[in-house]
Tab-separated table of C-alpha atoms and ligand atoms in Angstrom:
chain	number	residue	atom	x	y	z
U	191	UNK	CA	-12.078	55.995	2.120
U	192	UNK	CA	-9.534	58.859	2.067
U	193	UNK	CA	-12.222	61.285	3.242
U	194	UNK	CA	-13.076	58.982	6.178
U	195	UNK	CA	-9.392	58.684	7.135
U	196	UNK	CA	-9.045	62.472	6.927
U	197	UNK	CA	-12.004	63.050	9.236
U	198	UNK	CA	-10.670	60.410	11.668
U	199	UNK	CA	-7.277	62.139	11.776
U	200	UNK	CA	-8.628	65.650	12.248
U	201	UNK	CA	-11.246	64.858	14.887
U	202	UNK	CA	-11.489	63.244	18.312
U	203	UNK	CA	-8.385	62.034	20.130
U	204	UNK	CA	-6.246	62.502	17.017
U	205	UNK	CA	-6.440	66.305	16.884
U	206	UNK	CA	-2.808	66.355	18.101
U	207	UNK	CA	-1.706	65.006	14.729
U	208	UNK	CA	-1.774	68.428	13.008
U	209	UNK	CA	0.445	70.269	15.532
U	210	UNK	CA	2.791	67.274	15.473
U	211	UNK	CA	3.146	67.413	11.688
U	212	UNK	CA	3.531	71.213	11.819
U	213	UNK	CA	6.342	70.857	14.390
U	214	UNK	CA	8.110	68.306	12.151
U	215	UNK	CA	7.711	70.711	9.208
U	216	UNK	CA	9.153	73.554	11.260
U	217	UNK	CA	12.179	71.524	12.438
U	218	UNK	CA	12.932	70.283	8.920
U	219	UNK	CA	12.496	73.857	7.596
U	220	UNK	CA	14.893	75.299	10.136
U	221	UNK	CA	17.555	72.672	9.336
U	222	UNK	CA	17.193	73.347	5.599
U	223	UNK	CA	16.997	77.145	5.854
U	224	UNK	CA	19.792	77.161	8.470
U	225	UNK	CA	22.088	75.160	6.173
U	226	UNK	CA	21.445	77.450	3.197
U	227	UNK	CA	21.980	80.585	5.326
U	228	UNK	CA	25.187	79.101	6.816
U	229	UNK	CA	26.565	78.328	3.361
U	230	UNK	CA	25.868	81.822	2.031
U	231	UNK	CA	26.525	83.997	5.087
U	232	UNK	CA	29.471	82.080	6.592
U	233	UNK	CA	31.086	79.780	4.049
U	234	UNK	CA	31.284	82.312	1.206
U	235	UNK	CA	32.983	84.720	3.626
U	236	UNK	CA	35.382	82.176	5.148
U	237	UNK	CA	36.565	81.303	1.627
U	238	UNK	CA	38.608	84.542	1.518
U	239	UNK	CA	40.377	83.727	4.798
U	240	UNK	CA	41.434	80.122	4.142
U	241	UNK	CA	43.962	78.625	1.699
U	242	UNK	CA	42.155	77.187	-1.356
U	243	UNK	CA	43.268	73.619	-0.511
U	244	UNK	CA	41.834	73.797	3.034
U	245	UNK	CA	38.620	75.347	1.730
U	246	UNK	CA	38.266	72.527	-0.793
U	247	UNK	CA	38.505	69.946	2.003
U	248	UNK	CA	35.984	71.865	4.144
U	249	UNK	CA	33.551	72.094	1.207
U	250	UNK	CA	33.979	68.419	0.352
U	251	UNK	CA	33.210	67.470	3.986
U	252	UNK	CA	30.149	69.722	4.154
U	253	UNK	CA	28.992	68.521	0.735
U	254	UNK	CA	29.243	64.855	1.749
U	255	UNK	CA	27.289	65.488	4.956
U	256	UNK	CA	24.661	67.568	3.149
U	257	UNK	CA	24.162	64.897	0.491
U	258	UNK	CA	23.532	62.210	3.107
U	259	UNK	CA	21.344	64.301	5.454
U	260	UNK	CA	19.373	66.612	3.168
U	261	UNK	CA	17.320	63.979	1.300
U	262	UNK	CA	15.822	62.947	4.688
U	263	UNK	CA	15.260	66.541	5.738
U	264	UNK	CA	13.496	67.251	2.431
U	265	UNK	CA	11.448	64.081	2.770
U	266	UNK	CA	10.173	65.213	6.196
U	267	UNK	CA	9.704	68.828	4.991
U	268	UNK	CA	7.673	67.900	1.910
U	269	UNK	CA	5.924	64.935	3.561
U	270	UNK	CA	4.783	67.106	6.478
U	271	UNK	CA	3.816	69.951	4.114
U	272	UNK	CA	1.671	67.619	2.019
U	273	UNK	CA	0.215	66.097	5.207
U	274	UNK	CA	-0.885	69.532	6.464
U	275	UNK	CA	-2.449	70.363	3.106
U	276	UNK	CA	-4.288	67.044	3.105
U	277	UNK	CA	-5.589	67.512	6.656
U	278	UNK	CA	-6.549	71.175	6.541
U	279	UNK	CA	-5.947	73.159	3.368
U	280	UNK	CA	-7.318	71.134	0.435
U	281	UNK	CA	-10.381	73.432	0.123
U	282	UNK	CA	-8.151	76.551	0.082
U	283	UNK	CA	-5.979	75.024	-2.648
U	284	UNK	CA	-8.941	73.801	-4.689
U	285	UNK	CA	-9.590	77.424	-5.728
U	286	UNK	CA	-6.378	79.283	-4.836
U	287	UNK	CA	-7.459	82.587	-6.356
U	288	UNK	CA	-10.596	82.928	-4.260
U	289	UNK	CA	-8.728	83.723	-1.007
U	290	UNK	CA	-5.508	85.535	-0.140
U	291	UNK	CA	-4.506	82.538	2.013
U	292	UNK	CA	-5.012	80.080	-0.875
U	293	UNK	CA	-3.057	82.294	-3.273
U	294	UNK	CA	-0.103	82.702	-0.908
U	295	UNK	CA	-0.079	78.985	0.017
U	296	UNK	CA	-0.145	77.991	-3.674
U	297	UNK	CA	2.741	80.406	-4.328
U	298	UNK	CA	4.635	78.967	-1.357
U	299	UNK	CA	4.231	75.435	-2.711
U	300	UNK	CA	5.372	76.583	-6.182
U	301	UNK	CA	8.523	78.120	-4.644
U	302	UNK	CA	9.060	74.890	-2.634
U	303	UNK	CA	8.860	72.831	-5.854
U	304	UNK	CA	11.504	75.116	-7.366
U	305	UNK	CA	13.686	74.465	-4.263
U	306	UNK	CA	13.282	70.723	-4.853
U	307	UNK	CA	14.324	71.138	-8.504
U	308	UNK	CA	17.453	73.057	-7.390
U	309	UNK	CA	18.301	70.218	-5.015
U	310	UNK	CA	17.761	67.503	-7.635
U	311	UNK	CA	19.797	69.541	-10.145
U	312	UNK	CA	22.654	69.875	-7.632
U	313	UNK	CA	22.559	66.127	-6.870
U	314	UNK	CA	22.690	65.387	-10.608
U	315	UNK	CA	25.642	67.746	-11.141
U	316	UNK	CA	27.538	66.188	-8.190
U	317	UNK	CA	26.828	62.621	-9.276
U	318	UNK	CA	27.798	63.270	-12.903
U	319	UNK	CA	30.990	65.087	-11.778
U	320	UNK	CA	29.899	68.299	-13.501
U	321	UNK	CA	29.449	70.492	-10.401
U	322	UNK	CA	31.691	73.564	-10.623
U	323	UNK	CA	32.306	76.409	-8.104
U	324	UNK	CA	30.334	78.699	-10.438
U	325	UNK	CA	27.266	76.404	-10.440
U	326	UNK	CA	27.539	75.944	-6.677
U	327	UNK	CA	27.727	79.702	-6.119
U	328	UNK	CA	24.644	80.232	-8.298
U	329	UNK	CA	22.651	77.448	-6.583
U	330	UNK	CA	23.504	78.796	-3.104
U	331	UNK	CA	22.498	82.349	-4.043
U	332	UNK	CA	19.290	81.250	-5.723
U	333	UNK	CA	18.304	78.976	-2.809
U	334	UNK	CA	19.003	81.844	-0.396
U	335	UNK	CA	16.492	84.039	-2.280
U	336	UNK	CA	13.994	81.158	-2.368
U	337	UNK	CA	14.293	80.752	1.430
U	338	UNK	CA	13.638	84.447	2.071
U	339	UNK	CA	10.561	84.365	-0.191
U	340	UNK	CA	9.248	81.092	1.297
U	341	UNK	CA	9.486	82.362	4.904
U	342	UNK	CA	7.755	85.634	3.933
U	343	UNK	CA	4.983	83.647	2.184
U	344	UNK	CA	4.707	81.124	5.071
U	345	UNK	CA	4.069	83.905	7.569
U	346	UNK	CA	2.353	86.319	5.155
U	347	UNK	CA	-0.395	83.825	4.358
U	348	UNK	CA	-1.634	84.181	7.944
U	349	UNK	CA	-1.271	87.949	8.231
U	350	UNK	CA	-1.858	89.429	4.757
U	351	UNK	CA	-5.411	89.677	3.465
U	352	UNK	CA	-6.991	91.339	0.465
H	229	HEM	C1	11.617	74.227	0.941
H	229	HEM	C2	10.437	73.835	1.348
H	229	HEM	C3	9.649	74.462	2.479
H	229	HEM	C4	10.039	75.322	3.456
H	229	HEM	C5	11.427	75.911	3.719
H	229	HEM	C6	8.875	75.606	4.267
H	229	HEM	C7	8.847	76.425	5.372
H	229	HEM	C8	7.749	76.708	6.137
H	229	HEM	C9	7.720	77.566	7.289
H	229	HEM	C10	8.945	78.291	7.869
H	229	HEM	C11	6.444	77.592	7.751
H	229	HEM	C12	5.925	78.396	8.959
H	229	HEM	C13	5.695	77.428	10.098
H	229	HEM	C14	5.283	78.159	11.352
H	229	HEM	O1	5.545	79.320	11.503
H	229	HEM	O2	4.710	77.518	12.246
H	229	HEM	C15	5.641	76.784	6.887
H	229	HEM	C16	4.280	76.572	7.010
H	229	HEM	C17	3.527	75.792	6.172
H	229	HEM	N1	3.985	75.042	5.096
H	229	HEM	FE1	5.889	74.929	4.449
H	229	HEM	N2	7.809	74.902	3.744
H	229	HEM	C18	8.247	74.205	2.647
H	229	HEM	C19	7.501	73.383	1.830
H	229	HEM	C20	6.166	73.160	1.949
H	229	HEM	C21	5.364	72.307	1.089
H	229	HEM	C22	5.932	71.513	-0.108
H	229	HEM	C23	4.089	72.369	1.538
H	229	HEM	C24	2.843	71.697	1.020
H	229	HEM	C25	2.780	70.896	0.000
H	229	HEM	C26	4.060	73.250	2.680
H	229	HEM	C27	2.940	73.576	3.423
H	229	HEM	C28	2.913	74.405	4.518
H	229	HEM	C29	1.707	74.757	5.243
H	229	HEM	C30	0.290	74.242	4.933
H	229	HEM	C31	2.087	75.616	6.279
H	229	HEM	C32	1.161	76.284	7.300
H	229	HEM	C33	1.099	75.465	8.556
H	229	HEM	C34	0.180	76.047	9.608
H	229	HEM	O3	0.618	76.940	10.346
H	229	HEM	O4	-0.965	75.600	9.685
H	229	HEM	N3	5.334	73.710	2.903
H	229	HEM	N4	6.464	76.234	5.911
C-alpha cells in the first residue's frame, strides 16, 4: 500500500509535491540555521556591550521565543526531510556506501539527528532548571559547527562524486 501511495505521489499531476516539500525544508532550514548563526555571530558579541542584567532579559526573551517556535520549525524540517527521502531517496539510503550521494546523504541525516539530540538536551536542561551560561555557550558553538557541516553535506551530495 505504501509503495502504491509513493508512486501516486511521485507521478502524474502530483509531481509538484516534491518541490513543495523541498521548499518547506529549505524555509525551515533557513530559519533554524539563521537562528543559530544569529546567536553565535551577533548575540555572543553583543554580550560584551550590554550590562549583564539587560543581556539576561534579552536572552530570556529570545529563549522563550525559540522554545515556542523551534519545535514547529524542527517538525517541518525533519518531516519534510523524511518526506523527500520517502519519495525519492530510499534506494540511495538502502545501500549508502554504494554511491557518493548515498554516503553524503546518510552522513547528513546522522548530523541532523545529532542536532535534534542537542535540541532535546537543551529543552531538558531548560525545563529542569539546570541550563547554565556554560552549557548554553557549548550548545551554541556545537550547533554552529553542525550547521556548517550540514550545509556542506547538503550541497556536496549533489556536486561531489567518487
Ligand atoms: C538540522 C536539520 C537539517 C538541516 C539544517 C537541513 C538542511 C538542508 C539544506 C540547506 C538542504 C539544501 C536544500 C537546497 O539547496 O535546495 C537540504 C537538502 C536535503 N535534505 Fe536536509 N536538513 C536537515 C535535516 C534533514 C533530514 C532529517 C533529512 C532526511 C531524513 C533531510 C533530507 C534532505 C534531502 C533528501 C535533501 C535534498 C533535497 C533535494 O534537493 O532533492 N534533511 N537540507
